[in-house]
Structures are given as C-alpha cells and as structure tokens.
Amino acid sequence: MSCRGLVLNPQHLSISILHSPLPQAQFKRTLTVKALLDNATIEQLGLKLSDIRNPAISSTYRNPEFDYPNQTVFQAQAKVCTGPTQTKPLTEEQAFNVLDTILRSARGELKDEEKVSNAQLGAFFAGMTIRANTFPQETQWTEGETRAMTTLWPLLARTLPPDVMFIADPEGSLMGLGSSIGPQYGGNNTKEMRLIGALREILAGGHLGYEEVQGVLKDVLPLNVGDNKSVSESLLSAFLIGQRMNRETDRELKAYCLAFDDELGPPPVADVRSLTHYGEPYDGNTRFFRSTLFVAAVRSCYSESSLLHGVDWMSPKGGVTEEQMLKFMGANTSLSPLQAKVLIEDEEAGFAYVSLREARPSLFSLIKLREHIKKRPPLATTEKVQQFVKARGRESIVAGFYHEGYEEPLLMLMKRRGVHSGLVVKGEEGALSMTTRLRSANTSKGLPVNYSSGFRSQSMESACKADGVSRESFSLEVNAADYGFEPTDTPRTDRSVSRNIELGLEALSGQKGPAYDRIVLNAGMVDHLLGCDGAEDVLVAMDRAREAIDSGKALKKLLNYIKISHKVK
C-alpha cells in the first residue's frame, strides 16, 4: 500500500498546550510531546521523507511541490561551488559522470527527480568558469576535469540552452567549439540583459557596486518561474553563487541586506524601550537544541523585547526552525510586521516572530532556487541582519555565524542598520545558542564555539551616528563555567521539532538540566553583552533570567503568545 501523501496532523501528537487546565507548577509533569514517527522509524519502514508529511520532523516542512535536485550534479556542486581555498576538484571519473548526467538530462533522457534543473546547471557551470578564470592553481581545473570537458563539450554544445552556454564560456575563451555564443549572448528580455552584464564581471572574478547589485536584485525578484518576463533560473543561480565564490565585498553585502527594505513600505515602529532582533541561520538546527524562541520568552519578562524572523524550511540543512516550533505548538506564523509590532508592545507577550514569507516576498520566492544552488548565497548572511519592525527605544541585533571571516561583515551590516548594539555569536551549528559543554581538546581550526564579538553604544545615539568614542567594541570566548554552570553535553534533537519543543517547555517549566542552563546562559549573556539595563553585572543578569523561569512567567509569556497570535488584528 502506497504511503505517498500520508499526513500526520499535530492534533495526532500528544501535546496539550493551549488548553491545559493544570497550574504551571504541574505543567512540566504533563509534558508528553512525542513524534509518532521519528527518523529511525522511517528508516525501519523503508519509507522516503518525500512520502511522509510528519510535522514533528524538520525535513518534512520542505515544500512537497518542489522538485528535488539531481544528486550526482548536486554532490559535484558541493565540491566546486565554493571558495578559492575550499574547492575540491572533481576526479576524472567524477567529472565524466557529472557531464554525462548533464548531457543525458539535456537530451530528455532523465525524468522527474533525476533531471538536472536549470538552477543546478547555472550554479555548476558558474563554479567551473570562475575556477578556470580566477582560482589559484591548486583549485583550478585538474587534468582529469579538462579531459572530461574537452571530450564531452562538443556534445553538450549541441544540446545545452544558450543561457547555460554563456555561463560555461562567457568570453569564448574556455571551450573552443560553440564559443561564439558566450560573447554575443544578450538574453531574452531587458531584465536578463542587465543580469548578463553583471554576470560577465562576476564570472571573470570581479565585483559589483552597491547600486548595480541592488538594481539587478530589484529587476529580477520576485522570481516567477514560467513567466516569460522573468529571468532564467540558470542565470540567477550563477549570479548568486558566483558572488559568494568571489567572496562578497562590503558594498555587495550592504546591497543584498538593504535591497528590499521598502518592499512593503516603511517598517512599523514599536513603542517599547528596548528591542533585540535575533538573526538565527534560516536553515535551522539538525543536531542540537535550538534555544532562541525560549530565550525570547524569558527576556520578555523583564521588558527586553525580541523579534525573531526566519522561514519554515530552508536549505542546505533543512533543520529545526522557530517557525516550525511555533506552528507545531499552534501559533499563528503568518503575522505581518504590523501585527508583530502589536505583539511586541503587548505586555502579555513582549516578543514576536515574523516569517520572511510575510515580510519580504521577493526574497521568499528564492527558496526553491536556493536549494538547487546547494551552497549558501550572499543572502544567507544578510537575511540575519534585518529590521522588519523598529523601536522607539534602544535597538540591538544578534546574529549567529559559523565560517570565520563573516563576523566582521555581519557587525558592519549591523552598524549600517543604525542599531545601538550588535553581537555575533559562534554558537553550536553556527546558530545563536552558546553551550555549557567543555571545549573539546580536538577542536577544529578557527574560532571556538561560544566566541562572541560585538559593539555597544554608550548613549542613545545610534551606531551609524556614533563617533567611535561612545561605541565600545569587544570580543571574547564565553566560558560557561566562569559563571557557575556545570559542564554538560548539549541535548540532541536530530531534526525533531517536537523534541526541541519538549526540551524548551520542560526548561521553562522549571526543570533543571542542560536545556535550562542554556536558556539562562544565552538570555543573561546576551543582556550583558548588549549593555541592556540591569545587566551590567553578568551574574545578576543570569539570576534575573532564572527568576523569570522559576516564577513561571516565561512559560506563561510563551503560552500567551500562542493564543494572542491568533487574535491580533
């Protein structure tokens, strides 16, 4: 019996939040959140994730209408669509296999999930072109890749569409046969003409100006696949991954960050004394407990308002997100920025979540294309530094990062936003959650987990107006043991939305343990580092967070939010 289309409704899962008649002290004893199907069960039954819609598992929040990328080319993209030192050239066998797969797909010999998408073609050939043109000798084409390309290109040149031919050889200098197409290619409409002009610079390893990047983005988005006035997915994916491979300049990142600020008009302004914007990676957590939603509930208890933002599902990780958790618990996740403002101002809630779907439809239109690109585009950095709602009082931005070198660009974007304080955290999985576990003796190269860097203004002057004297910069590695926390391993969630909720709700119900400690650590440390009122002494800030939990106020705030989110006009 086929299982395709099987849907597991949250009501079938044993969770009772909105209508629990029990007092808060007893609530933790009734927490029985448990997914009916977990990853292990799915494997035992021999099912595919694409066959099952289980809202307890993050993977199944992927839009079922999206085609899957061809896996052979997808794996190759992971190797060649990255930076000058990270790129891993293909073996000769791999190169022949990839190019043969592309050829057979172009001939129509592959169907459904085996077909190579236009976005994949754009990303793969952009990666190969940039490697050939600009990368150091160690990561340029190997002899094996060159032999594969030389052998199969005559056949590919007779089958690939002109836009892909242009990406593969924009100046007619790489391939020989069919090379006249690249230099002469002008696209199918005026939007593509502008995009192609920018791509010629990118594929040669060059950079664009602020206005040029913004002009292209506003021309081509939102992406409407199938509309003859829209742009080719291959061209757009080449543009996005090409800029990341060339390592974006500050000008380019600012253009991505600010391009759609006015898409829905000026952001609403919340009448609160303090608002922190949380920029978690949109692709979620796949391994460890994600604490930010619960931290926001804690901070709201002492008038530190928070705005969370993201999506329900995003590649490449497709992990647990705040939107998945809120949706699973029954909250309204389709709030407009104006409705979020109301919730932030409401003393019964004091925080809000806004989906990219509601705040920036143009950027949301790229989710499918971003999956087929495989690697993270510039937007994966800039979407973490957004202000979908502003505040009359003090504003701060906190963002997570993983790859060393992006901490300073993130702080630069925060200063450009004009906030009073900014903080970047290398939490577990590149998310915002600092950990209480001991640092491993075998820690990989680069900045350690819990590394934090930022700035805080000493007055109500915003960061863009600060004179450099009134703004204090800092960087440190947070050692939880210094603040009285016992070392503990981070709780595993392994893509389980329900498990992440269970851990968070148990902690907010006062159950001591690793999840509780992480919520306290992250609430108190963020308050202290941002320079929030009453958090000058970090230990006092930690105690304030504990009191918000132990009193039951934080749990009540979260439950209030779930209810009020459906009533806000």
Coordinates of C-alpha atoms in Angstrom, one line a residue:
M1 CA 0.0 0.0 0.0
S2 CA 1.5 3.3 -1.1
C3 CA 2.3 5.8 1.7
R4 CA 2.6 8.8 -0.6
G5 CA 0.7 11.8 0.7
L6 CA 0.4 10.5 4.2
V7 CA 0.0 13.5 6.5
L8 CA 0.4 13.3 10.3
N9 CA -1.5 16.1 11.9
P10 CA -0.2 17.9 15.1
Q11 CA -3.5 17.0 16.8
H12 CA -2.5 13.3 16.5
L13 CA 0.5 14.1 18.6
S14 CA 0.3 14.0 22.4
I15 CA 0.8 17.7 23.2
S16 CA -1.6 19.9 25.1
I17 CA -0.5 23.5 25.4
L18 CA -3.3 26.0 24.7
H19 CA -6.0 24.4 26.8
S20 CA -4.1 22.8 29.7
P21 CA -6.2 23.2 32.9
L22 CA -3.2 22.5 35.1
P23 CA -1.3 25.1 37.1
Q24 CA 2.2 26.0 35.9
A25 CA 3.9 24.0 38.7
Q26 CA 2.2 20.8 37.4
F27 CA 2.6 21.6 33.7
K28 CA 6.1 20.0 33.5
R29 CA 4.7 16.7 34.7
T30 CA 2.2 16.7 31.8
L31 CA 4.7 17.3 29.0
T32 CA 4.3 14.3 26.7
V33 CA 5.4 15.8 23.4
K34 CA 6.5 13.0 21.2
A35 CA 6.6 12.5 17.5
L36 CA 4.7 9.4 16.3
L37 CA 7.3 8.9 13.6
D38 CA 11.0 9.7 14.0
N39 CA 13.8 9.3 11.6
A40 CA 14.7 5.8 12.9
T41 CA 11.1 4.6 12.4
I42 CA 11.0 6.0 8.9
E43 CA 14.2 4.0 8.0
Q44 CA 12.8 0.8 9.6
L45 CA 9.6 1.1 7.5
G46 CA 11.6 1.7 4.3
L47 CA 9.9 5.0 3.6
K48 CA 11.2 8.1 2.0
L49 CA 10.9 11.5 3.7
S50 CA 9.3 12.7 0.5
D51 CA 6.5 10.2 1.1
I52 CA 5.7 11.4 4.5
R53 CA 4.5 14.7 6.0
N54 CA 5.3 14.5 9.6
P55 CA 5.2 17.9 11.2
A56 CA 7.3 16.6 14.1
I57 CA 10.4 16.3 11.8
S58 CA 12.0 19.3 10.3
S59 CA 12.8 17.7 6.9
T60 CA 9.1 17.3 6.1
Y61 CA 8.5 21.1 6.2
R62 CA 10.1 21.2 2.8
N63 CA 7.5 22.3 0.2
P64 CA 6.3 19.0 -1.4
E65 CA 5.7 20.8 -4.7
F66 CA 9.5 21.4 -5.1
D67 CA 11.4 19.1 -7.4
Y68 CA 14.4 17.5 -5.9
P69 CA 17.8 18.3 -7.4
N70 CA 19.7 15.7 -9.4
Q71 CA 22.0 14.1 -6.8
T72 CA 25.0 13.4 -9.0
V73 CA 25.3 17.1 -10.0
F74 CA 24.3 18.2 -6.5
Q75 CA 27.3 16.4 -5.0
A76 CA 29.6 18.0 -7.6
Q77 CA 28.2 21.4 -6.7
A78 CA 29.2 20.9 -3.1
K79 CA 32.8 20.4 -4.3
V80 CA 33.2 23.1 -6.9
C81 CA 30.7 25.9 -6.0
T82 CA 32.7 27.2 -3.1
G83 CA 35.7 29.5 -2.3
P84 CA 39.2 29.6 -3.8
T85 CA 40.7 27.5 -1.0
Q86 CA 37.7 25.3 -0.1
T87 CA 37.0 24.0 -3.6
K88 CA 37.7 20.3 -4.1
P89 CA 38.3 19.5 -7.8
L90 CA 36.5 16.5 -9.2
T91 CA 38.3 13.3 -10.1
E92 CA 38.3 12.5 -13.8
E93 CA 35.8 9.8 -13.2
Q94 CA 33.5 12.2 -11.3
A95 CA 33.8 14.8 -14.0
F96 CA 32.9 12.4 -16.8
N97 CA 29.9 11.2 -14.7
V98 CA 28.7 14.7 -14.0
L99 CA 29.0 15.9 -17.5
D100 CA 27.4 12.8 -18.9
T101 CA 24.5 13.2 -16.5
I102 CA 24.0 16.8 -17.6
L103 CA 24.1 15.7 -21.3
R104 CA 21.5 12.9 -20.8
S105 CA 19.3 15.3 -18.9
A106 CA 19.6 18.0 -21.6
R107 CA 18.6 15.3 -24.2
G108 CA 15.5 14.5 -22.2
E109 CA 16.7 11.1 -21.1
L110 CA 16.2 11.7 -17.4
K111 CA 12.9 12.3 -15.8
D112 CA 11.4 13.7 -12.5
E113 CA 13.9 13.8 -9.7
E114 CA 16.8 12.6 -11.9
K115 CA 16.5 15.7 -14.2
V116 CA 19.2 18.3 -13.8
S117 CA 17.4 21.6 -13.0
N118 CA 18.3 24.9 -14.7
A119 CA 19.4 26.3 -11.3
Q120 CA 21.8 23.4 -11.0
L121 CA 23.2 24.0 -14.4
G122 CA 23.7 27.7 -13.7
A123 CA 25.5 27.0 -10.4
F124 CA 27.7 24.2 -11.6
F125 CA 28.9 25.9 -14.7
A126 CA 29.4 29.2 -12.9
G127 CA 31.6 27.4 -10.4
M128 CA 33.6 25.8 -13.2
T129 CA 34.0 29.0 -15.1
I130 CA 35.1 31.0 -12.0
R131 CA 37.6 28.3 -11.1
A132 CA 39.1 28.3 -14.5
N133 CA 39.3 32.1 -14.7
T134 CA 40.4 33.2 -11.3
F135 CA 41.1 30.5 -8.7
P136 CA 44.7 29.6 -7.6
Q137 CA 46.4 26.7 -9.4
E138 CA 45.5 24.2 -6.6
T139 CA 41.8 24.6 -7.2
Q140 CA 41.6 25.3 -10.9
W141 CA 40.6 22.5 -13.3
T142 CA 42.6 19.4 -13.0
E143 CA 43.9 17.5 -16.0
G144 CA 41.1 15.0 -15.4
E145 CA 38.4 17.7 -15.4
T146 CA 39.9 19.2 -18.5
R147 CA 39.9 15.9 -20.4
A148 CA 36.3 15.3 -19.4
M149 CA 35.2 18.8 -20.5
T150 CA 37.2 18.5 -23.8
T151 CA 35.7 15.2 -24.6
L152 CA 32.0 16.0 -23.8
W153 CA 31.7 19.7 -24.6
P154 CA 31.1 19.2 -28.4
L155 CA 28.1 17.1 -27.5
L156 CA 27.0 19.5 -24.7
A157 CA 27.3 22.5 -27.1
R158 CA 24.7 20.9 -29.3
T159 CA 22.2 20.3 -26.5
L160 CA 22.5 23.0 -23.8
P161 CA 20.4 26.1 -24.0
P162 CA 22.1 29.4 -24.8
D163 CA 22.0 30.8 -21.3
V164 CA 23.9 27.9 -19.9
M165 CA 26.4 28.0 -22.8
F166 CA 27.0 31.7 -21.9
I167 CA 27.7 30.8 -18.2
A168 CA 30.0 28.0 -19.2
D169 CA 32.1 30.2 -21.6
P170 CA 31.1 33.8 -21.3
E171 CA 34.0 35.2 -23.4
G172 CA 34.5 32.3 -25.7
S173 CA 38.0 31.5 -24.4
L174 CA 37.5 28.3 -22.5
M175 CA 35.8 25.7 -24.7
G176 CA 36.6 26.3 -28.3
L177 CA 33.6 24.7 -30.1
G178 CA 30.5 26.8 -29.8
S179 CA 32.4 29.6 -28.1
S180 CA 30.8 32.3 -30.2
I181 CA 27.5 32.1 -28.2
G182 CA 29.0 33.5 -24.9
P183 CA 30.4 36.8 -26.2
Q184 CA 27.3 37.6 -28.2
Y185 CA 24.6 36.4 -25.7
G186 CA 22.2 39.1 -24.6
G187 CA 19.3 37.2 -23.0
N188 CA 15.6 37.1 -23.7
N189 CA 14.4 40.3 -22.1
T190 CA 15.6 43.6 -20.6
K191 CA 15.9 42.1 -17.1
E192 CA 18.2 39.4 -18.4
M193 CA 20.3 41.9 -20.3
R194 CA 21.2 43.7 -17.0
L195 CA 21.8 40.4 -15.2
I196 CA 24.1 39.2 -18.0
G197 CA 26.1 42.4 -17.9
A198 CA 26.7 41.8 -14.2
L199 CA 27.5 38.1 -14.7
R200 CA 30.2 38.9 -17.2
E201 CA 32.0 40.7 -14.4
I202 CA 31.3 38.0 -11.8
L203 CA 32.3 35.1 -14.0
A204 CA 35.7 36.9 -14.5
G205 CA 36.2 37.1 -10.7
G206 CA 35.1 40.7 -10.5
H207 CA 32.9 42.7 -8.1
L208 CA 29.9 44.9 -8.5
G209 CA 29.0 48.3 -7.0
Y210 CA 26.2 48.8 -4.5
E211 CA 23.7 50.3 -7.0
E212 CA 24.5 47.6 -9.6
V213 CA 23.7 44.8 -7.2
Q214 CA 20.5 46.4 -5.9
G215 CA 19.5 47.2 -9.5
V216 CA 19.8 43.6 -10.5
L217 CA 18.0 42.2 -7.4
K218 CA 15.1 44.6 -7.8
D219 CA 14.9 43.8 -11.5
V220 CA 14.8 40.0 -11.2
L221 CA 12.8 39.5 -8.0
P222 CA 10.3 38.1 -7.1
L223 CA 11.2 35.1 -9.2
N224 CA 8.2 33.9 -11.2
V225 CA 9.2 30.6 -12.8
G226 CA 7.4 30.1 -16.2
D227 CA 6.7 33.8 -16.7
N228 CA 8.3 34.9 -20.0
K229 CA 9.0 38.3 -18.4
S230 CA 11.0 36.6 -15.6
V231 CA 14.7 35.7 -15.8
S232 CA 16.3 32.4 -16.4
E233 CA 16.9 30.4 -13.2
S234 CA 20.3 29.3 -14.5
L235 CA 21.4 33.0 -14.9
L236 CA 20.1 33.9 -11.4
S237 CA 21.7 30.9 -9.7
A238 CA 25.0 31.7 -11.4
F239 CA 24.8 35.3 -10.2
L240 CA 24.1 34.3 -6.6
I241 CA 26.7 31.6 -6.2
G242 CA 29.2 33.5 -8.3
Q243 CA 29.2 36.4 -5.8
R244 CA 29.6 34.1 -2.9
M245 CA 32.6 32.3 -4.6
N246 CA 34.3 35.6 -5.3
R247 CA 33.7 36.5 -1.6
E248 CA 31.4 39.5 -1.4
T249 CA 32.7 43.0 -0.7
D250 CA 31.1 45.1 2.0
R251 CA 29.4 47.1 -0.8
E252 CA 27.8 44.0 -2.2
L253 CA 26.7 42.7 1.2
K254 CA 25.1 46.0 2.0
A255 CA 23.2 45.9 -1.3
Y256 CA 21.8 42.5 -0.5
C257 CA 21.0 43.5 3.1
L258 CA 19.1 46.6 2.2
A259 CA 17.6 45.9 -1.2
F260 CA 14.1 45.2 -0.2
D261 CA 13.7 47.3 2.9
D262 CA 10.9 49.2 1.3
E263 CA 9.1 46.3 -0.4
L264 CA 6.1 46.6 1.8
G265 CA 6.6 50.2 2.9
P266 CA 8.3 51.6 5.9
P267 CA 8.6 49.2 8.9
P268 CA 6.2 49.8 11.8
V269 CA 7.7 51.3 14.9
A270 CA 7.0 49.5 18.3
D271 CA 6.6 51.7 21.3
V272 CA 9.0 49.8 23.6
R273 CA 12.1 50.8 25.4
S274 CA 14.3 48.0 24.0
L275 CA 14.1 45.6 21.0
T276 CA 16.5 42.9 20.0
H277 CA 16.4 41.4 16.5
Y278 CA 17.5 37.8 16.5
G279 CA 19.2 36.6 13.3
E280 CA 19.3 32.9 13.5
P281 CA 20.5 31.0 10.4
Y282 CA 17.4 30.4 8.4
D283 CA 18.2 26.8 7.6
G284 CA 17.8 25.7 11.2
N285 CA 19.5 23.1 13.5
T286 CA 19.9 19.5 12.6
R287 CA 21.6 18.2 15.7
F288 CA 21.4 20.3 18.8
F289 CA 18.8 22.1 20.9
R290 CA 17.8 25.5 19.5
S291 CA 17.1 27.8 22.4
T292 CA 16.3 31.3 20.9
L293 CA 12.5 31.0 21.0
F294 CA 12.6 30.2 24.7
V295 CA 15.2 32.8 25.4
A296 CA 12.9 35.4 23.8
A297 CA 10.1 34.4 26.2
V298 CA 12.5 34.7 29.2
R299 CA 13.7 38.2 28.2
S300 CA 10.2 39.5 27.7
C301 CA 9.6 39.0 31.4
Y302 CA 11.8 42.0 32.2
S303 CA 10.8 44.2 29.3
E304 CA 13.6 43.1 26.9
S305 CA 11.5 42.7 23.8
S306 CA 12.6 40.4 20.9
L307 CA 11.8 40.0 17.2
L308 CA 12.6 36.6 15.7
H309 CA 12.4 36.0 12.0
G310 CA 13.1 33.2 9.5
V311 CA 11.3 30.6 7.4
D312 CA 9.6 27.3 7.9
W313 CA 12.2 25.4 5.9
M314 CA 15.4 26.4 4.2
S315 CA 18.3 24.5 2.5
P316 CA 21.0 23.4 2.8
K317 CA 20.4 22.0 6.3
G318 CA 16.7 21.9 6.4
G319 CA 16.8 21.8 10.2
V320 CA 14.5 22.8 13.1
T321 CA 13.4 26.5 12.9
E322 CA 11.4 28.8 15.1
E323 CA 8.6 28.8 12.6
Q324 CA 8.3 25.0 12.7
M325 CA 8.2 25.1 16.5
L326 CA 5.6 27.8 16.7
K327 CA 3.5 26.2 14.0
F328 CA 3.7 22.8 15.8
M329 CA 2.5 24.4 19.1
G330 CA -0.4 26.1 17.4
A331 CA 0.8 29.7 17.0
N332 CA -0.1 31.9 14.0
T333 CA 3.1 32.0 11.9
S334 CA 1.6 34.3 9.2
L335 CA 1.8 37.6 11.1
S336 CA 2.6 40.8 9.2
P337 CA 5.2 43.1 10.6
L338 CA 2.4 45.4 11.8
Q339 CA 0.8 42.5 13.7
A340 CA 4.2 41.6 15.1
K341 CA 4.6 45.2 16.4
V342 CA 1.3 44.8 18.3
L343 CA 2.5 41.6 19.9
I344 CA 5.9 43.2 20.8
E345 CA 4.0 46.0 22.5
D346 CA 1.6 43.7 24.3
E347 CA 2.8 43.1 27.9
E348 CA 1.2 39.7 27.9
A349 CA 3.6 38.6 25.1
G350 CA 6.5 41.0 24.6
F351 CA 8.1 39.3 21.6
A352 CA 7.1 38.2 18.1
Y353 CA 8.1 36.1 15.1
V354 CA 7.8 37.2 11.5
S355 CA 8.2 34.9 8.5
L356 CA 10.2 36.0 5.5
R357 CA 7.1 35.0 3.5
E358 CA 5.2 37.9 5.1
A359 CA 7.9 40.5 5.4
R360 CA 10.0 40.0 2.1
P361 CA 8.0 38.1 -0.5
S362 CA 10.7 38.8 -3.1
L363 CA 13.4 37.0 -1.1
F364 CA 11.0 34.2 -0.1
S365 CA 10.5 33.4 -3.8
L366 CA 14.1 32.1 -3.9
I367 CA 13.7 29.2 -1.5
K368 CA 13.5 26.5 -4.2
L369 CA 16.3 28.0 -6.3
R370 CA 18.5 28.3 -3.2
E371 CA 18.1 24.5 -2.6
H372 CA 19.2 23.7 -6.1
I373 CA 22.3 26.1 -5.8
K374 CA 23.4 23.8 -3.0
K375 CA 25.8 26.2 -1.3
R376 CA 24.7 29.3 0.7
P377 CA 24.4 32.5 -1.4
P378 CA 25.1 36.0 0.0
L379 CA 21.5 36.2 1.3
A380 CA 22.3 33.5 3.9
T381 CA 24.5 36.2 5.6
T382 CA 22.4 39.3 5.0
E383 CA 19.0 37.9 5.9
K384 CA 20.2 37.6 9.5
V385 CA 20.6 41.4 9.8
Q386 CA 17.0 42.6 9.2
Q387 CA 14.7 45.1 10.9
F388 CA 11.1 44.1 10.0
V389 CA 9.9 46.1 13.0
K390 CA 11.7 49.1 14.6
A391 CA 11.5 50.5 18.1
R392 CA 11.2 54.0 19.6
G393 CA 13.8 52.9 22.2
R394 CA 17.1 51.1 22.1
E395 CA 17.6 48.5 19.3
S396 CA 20.1 45.7 19.0
I397 CA 20.8 42.9 16.6
V398 CA 22.2 39.4 17.4
A399 CA 23.3 37.0 14.7
G400 CA 24.9 33.6 14.6
F401 CA 27.8 32.6 12.3
Y402 CA 29.9 29.6 11.6
H403 CA 32.6 30.4 9.0
E404 CA 35.4 32.5 10.2
G405 CA 35.7 35.8 8.3
Y406 CA 32.0 36.6 8.4
E407 CA 31.9 38.0 11.9
E408 CA 33.2 41.4 10.8
P409 CA 30.9 41.8 7.8
L410 CA 27.9 40.9 10.0
L411 CA 28.9 43.6 12.5
M412 CA 29.4 46.0 9.6
L413 CA 25.9 45.4 8.5
M414 CA 24.5 45.9 12.0
K415 CA 26.3 49.3 12.2
R416 CA 24.9 50.2 8.8
R417 CA 21.4 49.4 10.2
G418 CA 22.0 52.1 12.8
V419 CA 21.3 49.9 15.9
H420 CA 22.7 50.8 19.3
S421 CA 24.3 47.4 19.9
G422 CA 25.3 44.4 17.8
L423 CA 26.6 40.9 18.7
V424 CA 27.7 38.0 16.6
V425 CA 27.9 34.5 18.3
K426 CA 29.5 31.4 17.0
G427 CA 27.1 29.0 18.7
E428 CA 26.7 25.4 18.1
E429 CA 25.9 24.6 14.4
G430 CA 26.5 28.2 13.6
A431 CA 23.4 29.2 15.5
L432 CA 23.0 31.6 18.3
S433 CA 22.9 29.1 21.2
M434 CA 26.0 29.3 23.4
T435 CA 26.8 26.0 25.1
T436 CA 27.8 24.9 28.6
R437 CA 29.8 21.9 27.4
L438 CA 33.6 21.8 27.8
R439 CA 35.6 22.8 24.8
S440 CA 36.9 19.7 23.1
A441 CA 40.7 19.1 23.0
N442 CA 40.3 18.2 19.4
T443 CA 38.6 21.4 18.4
S444 CA 38.8 22.2 14.7
K445 CA 40.7 25.2 13.4
G446 CA 39.2 28.6 13.5
L447 CA 37.2 30.4 16.2
P448 CA 35.9 28.3 19.0
V449 CA 32.2 27.7 19.8
N450 CA 31.0 30.4 22.2
Y451 CA 33.2 33.1 20.5
S452 CA 31.3 36.4 20.7
S453 CA 32.2 39.7 19.2
G454 CA 30.2 43.0 19.1
F455 CA 29.8 46.6 19.9
R456 CA 27.5 48.7 22.2
S457 CA 26.8 52.4 22.2
Q458 CA 27.2 54.2 25.4
S459 CA 24.3 56.5 24.7
M460 CA 21.0 56.5 22.8
E461 CA 22.9 57.7 19.7
S462 CA 22.5 55.0 17.0
A463 CA 25.6 53.2 15.8
C464 CA 25.7 55.0 12.4
K465 CA 25.9 58.3 14.3
A466 CA 28.3 57.2 17.0
D467 CA 31.7 58.9 16.8
G468 CA 33.8 55.9 17.6
V469 CA 34.4 57.1 21.2
S470 CA 31.0 56.4 22.5
R471 CA 30.8 52.9 20.9
E472 CA 32.6 50.1 22.8
S473 CA 33.8 47.1 20.9
F474 CA 34.5 43.7 22.4
S475 CA 35.3 40.1 21.7
L476 CA 35.6 37.1 24.0
E477 CA 35.2 33.4 24.3
V478 CA 32.3 32.7 26.8
N479 CA 33.3 30.0 29.2
A480 CA 30.1 28.9 31.0
A481 CA 32.0 27.5 33.9
D482 CA 33.1 31.0 34.8
Y483 CA 29.5 31.9 35.6
G484 CA 28.8 28.8 37.7
F485 CA 27.4 26.4 35.1
E486 CA 28.3 22.7 35.3
P487 CA 29.7 21.4 32.1
T488 CA 27.1 19.3 30.2
D489 CA 26.7 17.9 26.8
T490 CA 24.2 19.7 24.6
P491 CA 20.9 17.9 24.2
R492 CA 20.4 16.2 20.9
T493 CA 17.3 16.9 18.8
D494 CA 18.3 15.4 15.5
R495 CA 15.8 17.3 13.3
S496 CA 13.0 16.6 15.8
V497 CA 10.8 19.6 16.2
S498 CA 8.8 18.0 18.9
R499 CA 11.9 17.1 20.9
N500 CA 13.2 20.7 20.7
I501 CA 9.8 21.9 22.0
E502 CA 9.8 19.3 24.7
L503 CA 13.2 20.4 26.0
G504 CA 12.3 24.1 25.9
L505 CA 9.0 23.6 27.6
E506 CA 10.4 21.4 30.3
A507 CA 13.1 24.1 30.9
L508 CA 10.5 26.9 31.1
S509 CA 8.5 24.8 33.5
G510 CA 11.5 24.9 35.9
Q511 CA 13.1 21.5 35.2
K512 CA 16.8 22.0 35.8
G513 CA 19.2 20.5 33.3
P514 CA 21.2 21.2 30.2
A515 CA 18.4 22.9 28.3
Y516 CA 17.5 25.1 31.3
D517 CA 21.2 26.1 31.7
R518 CA 21.5 27.0 28.0
I519 CA 18.4 29.3 28.1
V520 CA 19.7 31.0 31.2
L521 CA 23.2 31.4 29.8
N522 CA 22.0 32.8 26.5
A523 CA 19.5 35.2 28.0
G524 CA 21.8 36.6 30.6
M525 CA 24.9 36.7 28.5
V526 CA 23.1 38.5 25.6
D527 CA 21.6 41.0 28.0
H528 CA 25.0 41.7 29.5
L529 CA 27.0 41.9 26.2
L530 CA 24.4 44.2 24.6
G531 CA 24.5 46.6 27.5
C532 CA 20.9 46.1 28.5
D533 CA 19.5 47.9 31.6
G534 CA 20.0 45.9 34.8
A535 CA 22.6 43.5 33.2
E536 CA 25.8 45.4 33.9
D537 CA 26.7 42.5 36.3
V538 CA 26.5 39.3 34.3
L539 CA 25.7 37.2 37.3
V540 CA 22.8 39.5 38.2
A541 CA 21.6 39.1 34.6
M542 CA 21.7 35.3 34.9
D543 CA 19.8 35.4 38.1
R544 CA 17.2 37.6 36.5
A545 CA 16.7 35.1 33.7
R546 CA 16.4 32.2 36.3
E547 CA 13.8 34.1 38.2
A548 CA 11.8 34.6 35.0
I549 CA 11.8 30.9 34.5
D550 CA 11.4 29.7 38.1
S551 CA 8.4 32.0 38.7
G552 CA 6.5 30.6 35.7
K553 CA 6.4 33.9 34.0
A554 CA 8.5 32.9 31.0
L555 CA 6.3 29.8 30.2
K556 CA 3.2 32.0 30.6
K557 CA 4.6 34.5 28.1
L558 CA 5.1 31.8 25.5
L559 CA 1.6 30.3 26.0
N560 CA 0.2 33.8 25.9
Y561 CA 2.0 34.4 22.6
I562 CA 0.5 31.3 21.0
K563 CA -3.0 32.4 22.0
I564 CA -2.7 36.1 21.2
S565 CA -1.1 35.5 17.8
H566 CA -4.5 34.3 16.6
K567 CA -6.4 37.3 17.9
V568 CA -4.2 40.2 16.8
K569 CA -5.8 42.3 14.0

